[in-house]
XYZ file of C-alpha atoms in Angstrom:
121
model
C -21.378 15.012 18.806
C -18.201 12.639 19.401
C -18.767 10.758 16.903
C -19.395 13.681 14.551
C -15.982 15.459 15.385
C -14.641 12.038 14.474
C -16.379 12.321 11.230
C -15.705 15.523 10.536
C -12.463 15.047 10.793
C -12.028 11.279 9.077
C -13.894 13.607 5.587
C -11.597 16.636 6.399
C -7.857 13.623 6.080
C -9.352 12.216 3.138
C -10.271 15.841 1.365
C -6.773 16.837 2.023
C -5.094 13.546 0.562
C -7.750 12.491 -2.013
C -8.457 16.625 -4.371
C -5.267 16.854 -4.753
C -4.327 13.517 -5.836
C -6.524 14.531 -7.959
C -5.456 18.147 -8.811
C -2.056 16.410 -9.829
C -3.903 14.870 -12.390
C -4.917 17.168 -14.368
C -1.920 18.385 -16.172
C -0.802 15.300 -17.455
C 1.881 15.465 -15.959
C 1.411 11.601 -14.670
C 3.671 8.539 -15.997
C 0.844 7.544 -17.682
C -1.256 10.108 -20.324
C -4.986 8.552 -20.412
C -5.625 5.579 -21.485
C -3.034 5.847 -23.907
C 0.016 4.329 -22.439
C 3.103 6.265 -23.702
C 5.214 7.459 -21.284
C 5.430 11.675 -20.201
C 8.571 12.706 -21.218
C 8.452 14.153 -17.860
C 8.943 11.542 -15.611
C 10.050 8.488 -18.613
C 13.345 8.955 -17.033
C 12.523 7.515 -13.468
C 9.559 5.137 -13.892
C 9.132 2.686 -16.058
C 6.210 2.103 -17.822
C 5.119 -0.753 -14.692
C 5.601 1.469 -11.690
C 8.901 0.527 -10.158
C 11.863 2.622 -10.428
C 14.394 2.734 -13.220
C 16.923 0.823 -12.757
C 20.069 3.690 -14.128
C 18.034 5.754 -11.124
C 21.067 6.763 -8.639
C 19.204 6.834 -5.159
C 22.088 9.246 -3.415
C 19.790 9.542 -0.302
C 18.115 11.299 1.505
C 18.094 15.225 3.201
C 16.272 17.049 4.910
C 15.156 20.765 5.816
C 12.945 22.668 7.951
C 10.088 24.337 7.290
C 6.792 25.596 9.195
C 4.449 23.665 7.682
C 4.835 20.511 9.261
C 3.791 21.174 12.687
C 6.400 21.471 15.787
C 4.561 17.175 17.557
C 7.135 15.207 18.842
C 8.532 12.710 16.299
C 8.348 15.393 13.201
C 9.902 18.518 14.467
C 8.623 20.804 10.857
C 11.492 18.886 9.206
C 10.377 17.389 5.503
C 12.191 14.565 4.351
C 12.954 13.944 0.899
C 14.758 11.013 -1.471
C 16.905 12.498 -3.956
C 17.799 10.336 -6.985
C 19.732 11.463 -10.395
C 19.089 10.223 -13.379
C 20.955 9.016 -16.406
C 21.101 12.114 -17.886
C 21.973 14.024 -15.061
C 18.176 15.636 -14.045
C 18.274 15.852 -10.266
C 14.098 14.657 -8.699
C 13.719 15.552 -5.306
C 10.450 13.070 -3.597
C 8.782 13.855 -0.209
C 8.766 10.525 1.690
C 5.150 10.111 3.151
C 4.410 12.163 6.151
C 6.159 15.496 4.145
C 4.023 14.904 1.676
C 1.100 14.366 3.902
C 1.999 18.408 4.991
C 2.608 19.484 1.697
C -0.835 18.774 0.862
C -2.195 19.429 3.781
C -0.460 23.226 3.595
C -0.896 23.424 -0.201
C -0.044 27.099 0.089
C 2.608 27.423 2.035
C 4.102 24.302 1.064
C 4.418 24.747 -2.787
C 2.103 21.982 -3.720
C -0.066 23.984 -5.755
C 2.537 25.025 -7.746
C 4.764 22.245 -9.342
C 5.155 22.122 -12.405
C 5.082 18.196 -12.356
C 4.656 15.686 -9.942
C 3.092 11.876 -9.081
C 1.377 10.430 -6.682
């Protein structure tokens, strides 16, 4: 019974990670659109064609926000963390940390993950 529980937990974890990743690229806002190699205008100021960050991008630092969709457990305390960057044109880009992104995907409705207009996974 314990083995079945472990398998179900692993399956749910993979579903929470892989399904949002599949949906992220469904709207065409990925850094590269299909096999054309053309960079999407949404992300061209952020990512180079090889996937690395653009050299002109300014790292403003990390910001935190108290949220109800991250569990209030030691080490997390219900706090979402984001890296903030400013593009050369002055646009602000907010990217969640890996832990925040995990809980965003796990709680897509509450976190607004499923309402995002442009995101990269």
